mmCIF file of C-alpha atoms in Angstrom:
data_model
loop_
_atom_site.group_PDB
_atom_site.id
_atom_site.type_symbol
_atom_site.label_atom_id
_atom_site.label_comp_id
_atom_site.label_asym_id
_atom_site.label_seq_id
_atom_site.Cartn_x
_atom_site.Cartn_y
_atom_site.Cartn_z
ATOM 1 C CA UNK A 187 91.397 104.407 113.256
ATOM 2 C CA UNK A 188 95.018 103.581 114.462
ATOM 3 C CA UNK A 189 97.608 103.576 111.470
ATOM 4 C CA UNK A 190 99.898 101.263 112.062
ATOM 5 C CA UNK A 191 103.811 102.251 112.045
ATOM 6 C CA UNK A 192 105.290 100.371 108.916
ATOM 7 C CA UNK A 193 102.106 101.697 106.933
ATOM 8 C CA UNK A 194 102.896 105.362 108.554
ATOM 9 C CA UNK A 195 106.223 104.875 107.348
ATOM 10 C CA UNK A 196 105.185 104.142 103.586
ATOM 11 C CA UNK A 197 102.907 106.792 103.439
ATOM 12 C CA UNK A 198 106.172 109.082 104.556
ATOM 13 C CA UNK A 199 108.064 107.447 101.777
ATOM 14 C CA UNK A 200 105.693 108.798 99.572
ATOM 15 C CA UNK A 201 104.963 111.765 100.564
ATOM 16 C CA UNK A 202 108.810 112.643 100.406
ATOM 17 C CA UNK A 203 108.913 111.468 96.859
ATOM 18 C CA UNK A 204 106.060 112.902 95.786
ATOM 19 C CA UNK A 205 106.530 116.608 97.211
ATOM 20 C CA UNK A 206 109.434 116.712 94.864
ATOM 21 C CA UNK A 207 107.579 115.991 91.440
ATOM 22 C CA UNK A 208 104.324 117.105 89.868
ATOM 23 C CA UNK A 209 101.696 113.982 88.795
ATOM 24 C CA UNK A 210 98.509 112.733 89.740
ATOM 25 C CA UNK A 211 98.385 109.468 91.519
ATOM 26 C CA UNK A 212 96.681 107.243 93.830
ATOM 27 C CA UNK A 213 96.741 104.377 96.200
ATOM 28 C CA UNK A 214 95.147 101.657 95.773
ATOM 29 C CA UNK A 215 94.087 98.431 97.001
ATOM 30 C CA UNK A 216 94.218 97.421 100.408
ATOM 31 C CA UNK A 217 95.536 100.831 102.008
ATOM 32 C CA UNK A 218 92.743 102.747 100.113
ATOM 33 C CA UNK A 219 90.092 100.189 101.417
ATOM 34 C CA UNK A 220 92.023 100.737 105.023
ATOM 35 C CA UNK A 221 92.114 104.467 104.512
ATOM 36 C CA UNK A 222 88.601 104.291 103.999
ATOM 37 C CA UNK A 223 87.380 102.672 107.002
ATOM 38 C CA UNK A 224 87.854 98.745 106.327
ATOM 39 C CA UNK A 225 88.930 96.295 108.210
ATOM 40 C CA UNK A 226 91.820 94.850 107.557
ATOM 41 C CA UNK A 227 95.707 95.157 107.694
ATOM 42 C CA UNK A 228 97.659 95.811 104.829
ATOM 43 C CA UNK A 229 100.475 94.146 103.446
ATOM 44 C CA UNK A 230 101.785 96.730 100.586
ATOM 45 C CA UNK A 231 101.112 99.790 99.371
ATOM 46 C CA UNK A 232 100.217 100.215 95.458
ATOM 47 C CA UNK A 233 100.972 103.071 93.922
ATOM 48 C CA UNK A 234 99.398 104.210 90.851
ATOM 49 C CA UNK A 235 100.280 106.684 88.077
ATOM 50 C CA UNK A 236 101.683 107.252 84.637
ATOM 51 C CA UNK A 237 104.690 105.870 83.652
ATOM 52 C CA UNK A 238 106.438 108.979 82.961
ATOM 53 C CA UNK A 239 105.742 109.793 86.821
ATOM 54 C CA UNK A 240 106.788 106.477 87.892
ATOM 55 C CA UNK A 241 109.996 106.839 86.609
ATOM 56 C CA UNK A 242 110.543 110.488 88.002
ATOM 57 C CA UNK A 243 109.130 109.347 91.733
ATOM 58 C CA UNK A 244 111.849 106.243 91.480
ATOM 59 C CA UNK A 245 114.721 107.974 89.429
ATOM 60 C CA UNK A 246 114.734 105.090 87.610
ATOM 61 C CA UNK A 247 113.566 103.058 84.665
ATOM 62 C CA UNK A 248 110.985 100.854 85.107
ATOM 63 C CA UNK A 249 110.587 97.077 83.710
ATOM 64 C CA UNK A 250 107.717 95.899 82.424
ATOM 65 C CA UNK A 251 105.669 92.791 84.363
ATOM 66 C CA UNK A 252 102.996 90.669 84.317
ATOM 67 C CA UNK A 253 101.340 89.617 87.272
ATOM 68 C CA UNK A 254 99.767 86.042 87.094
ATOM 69 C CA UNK A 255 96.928 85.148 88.710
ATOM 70 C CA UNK A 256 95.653 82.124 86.729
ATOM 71 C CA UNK A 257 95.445 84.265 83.654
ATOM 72 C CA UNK A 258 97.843 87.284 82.162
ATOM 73 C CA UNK A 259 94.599 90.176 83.856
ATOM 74 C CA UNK A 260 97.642 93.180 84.419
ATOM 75 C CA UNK A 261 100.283 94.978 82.145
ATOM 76 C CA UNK A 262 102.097 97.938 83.664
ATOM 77 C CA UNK A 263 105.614 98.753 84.203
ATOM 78 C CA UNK A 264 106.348 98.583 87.737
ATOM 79 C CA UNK A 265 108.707 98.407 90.250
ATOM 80 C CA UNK A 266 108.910 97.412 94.410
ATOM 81 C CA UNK A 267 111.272 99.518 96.642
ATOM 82 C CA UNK A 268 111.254 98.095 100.076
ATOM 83 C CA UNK A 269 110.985 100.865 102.993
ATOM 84 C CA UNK A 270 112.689 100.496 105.842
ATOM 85 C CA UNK A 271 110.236 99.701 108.663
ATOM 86 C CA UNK A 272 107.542 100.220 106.419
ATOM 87 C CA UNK A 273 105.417 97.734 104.110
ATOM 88 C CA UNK A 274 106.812 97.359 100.544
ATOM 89 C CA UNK A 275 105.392 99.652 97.483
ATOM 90 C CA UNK A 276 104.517 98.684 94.277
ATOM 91 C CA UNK A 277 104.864 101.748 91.720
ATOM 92 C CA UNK A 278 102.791 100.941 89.139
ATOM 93 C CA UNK A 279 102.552 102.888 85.892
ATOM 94 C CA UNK A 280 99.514 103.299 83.712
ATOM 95 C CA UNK A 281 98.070 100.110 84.887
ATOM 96 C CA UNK A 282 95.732 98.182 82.767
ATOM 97 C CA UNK A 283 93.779 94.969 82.933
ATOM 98 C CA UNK A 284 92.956 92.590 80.607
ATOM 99 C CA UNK A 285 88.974 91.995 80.232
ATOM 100 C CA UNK A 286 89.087 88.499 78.536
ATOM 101 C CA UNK A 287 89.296 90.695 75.063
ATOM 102 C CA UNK A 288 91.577 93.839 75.228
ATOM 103 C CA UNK A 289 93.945 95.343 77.347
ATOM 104 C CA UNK A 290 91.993 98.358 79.320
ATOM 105 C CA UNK A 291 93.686 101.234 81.020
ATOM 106 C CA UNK A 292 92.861 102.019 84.129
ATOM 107 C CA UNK A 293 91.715 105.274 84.558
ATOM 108 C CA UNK A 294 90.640 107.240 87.681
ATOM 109 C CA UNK A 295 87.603 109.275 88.167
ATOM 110 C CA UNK A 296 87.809 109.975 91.449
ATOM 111 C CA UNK A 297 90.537 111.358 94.197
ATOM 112 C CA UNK A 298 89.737 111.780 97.735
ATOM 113 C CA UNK A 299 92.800 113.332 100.121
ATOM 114 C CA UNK A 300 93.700 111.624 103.513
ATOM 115 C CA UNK A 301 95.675 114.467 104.821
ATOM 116 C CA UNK A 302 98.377 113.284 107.895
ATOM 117 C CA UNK A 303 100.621 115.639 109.323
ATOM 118 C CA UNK A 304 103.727 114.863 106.897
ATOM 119 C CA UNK A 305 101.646 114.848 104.260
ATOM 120 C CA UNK A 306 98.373 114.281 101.471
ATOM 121 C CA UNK A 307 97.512 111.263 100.693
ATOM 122 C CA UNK A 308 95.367 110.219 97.459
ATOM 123 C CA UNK A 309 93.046 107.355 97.013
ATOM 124 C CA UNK A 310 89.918 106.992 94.753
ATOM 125 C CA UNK A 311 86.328 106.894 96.834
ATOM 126 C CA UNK A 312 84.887 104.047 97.868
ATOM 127 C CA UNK A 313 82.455 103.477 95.275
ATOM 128 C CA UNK A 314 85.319 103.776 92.650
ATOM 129 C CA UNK A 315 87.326 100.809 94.779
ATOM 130 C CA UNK A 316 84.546 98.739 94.658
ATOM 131 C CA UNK A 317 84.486 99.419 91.091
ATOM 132 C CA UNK A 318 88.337 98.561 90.641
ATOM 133 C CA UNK A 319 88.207 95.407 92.569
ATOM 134 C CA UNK A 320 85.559 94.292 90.604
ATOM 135 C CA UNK A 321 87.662 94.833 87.223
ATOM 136 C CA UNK A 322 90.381 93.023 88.926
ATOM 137 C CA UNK A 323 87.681 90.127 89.753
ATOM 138 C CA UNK A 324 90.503 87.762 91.977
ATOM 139 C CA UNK A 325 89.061 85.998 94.522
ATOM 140 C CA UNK A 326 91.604 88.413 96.675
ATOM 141 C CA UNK A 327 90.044 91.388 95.157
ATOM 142 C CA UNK A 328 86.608 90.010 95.071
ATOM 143 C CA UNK A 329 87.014 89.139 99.114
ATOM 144 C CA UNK A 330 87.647 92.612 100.175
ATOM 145 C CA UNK A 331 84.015 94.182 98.330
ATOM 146 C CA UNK A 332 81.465 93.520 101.287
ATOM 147 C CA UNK A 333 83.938 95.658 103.756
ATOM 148 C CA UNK A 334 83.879 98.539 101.092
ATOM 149 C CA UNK A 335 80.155 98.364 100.487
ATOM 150 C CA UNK A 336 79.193 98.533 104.111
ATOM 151 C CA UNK A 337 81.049 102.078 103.805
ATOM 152 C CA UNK A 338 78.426 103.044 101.317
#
């Protein structure tokens, strides 16, 4: 599998942020599902992990947004940094999803490493994104399942 350069560069963003602070965290989305073995191109990066981390990794407070996709499904405070040459990342802090009832937090039970040479990277296995993008349900989301569960 050939990484493309503005995903190399991301991942090198992170790694450089994260080598500086203690917390758990993961990628998800599309670069897990790429990191994985899928195929497809990315167009961001989503980071994952508690607030508290969030806002050490960034420095910064974080605001708090809710992403629309025909219905209010996420609540996390979040931020995007651009990266120069590299695809944009979305820090998002203890993510949760709204099931139709409550708001749920997302929690991880699984953390594989990618390991490059600047760096670990986390994401959760595959059965765990499958999971995820399920929870998420978008057609987006709901698109990207058959190229995880041929990974199986």
């Amino acid at each position: 599998m050939s990484t493309n350069s503005h995903l190399l560069n991301s991942l090198k963003y992170i790694c450089q942020l994260t080598a500086k602070i203690d917390g758990d965290w993961v990628i998800i989305g599309s670069v897990a599902a790429y990191l994985s073995g899928a195929d497809l191109v990315p167009k961001d990066v989503d980071f994952c992990a508690s607030s508290d981390a969030i806002k050490a990794f960034i420095g910064a407070e974080v605001g708090q947004n809710i992403a629309k996709t025909g219905q209010k499904i996420f609540s996390n405070p979040y931020v995007t940094i651009p990266v120069e040459r590299g695809l944009p990342i979305d820090f998002m802090g203890d993510l949760s999803v709204f099931d139709g009832n409550k708001w749920q937090k997302l929690v991880f039970k699984s953390r594989k490493t990618i390991k490059f040479d600047f760096g670990d990277i986390y994401i959760p296995e595959v059965w765990e994104q499958i999971e995820i993008l399920k929870t998420f349900g978008r057609v987006k989301d709901l698109a990207k399942l058959p190229l995880l569960q041929k990974l199986l």
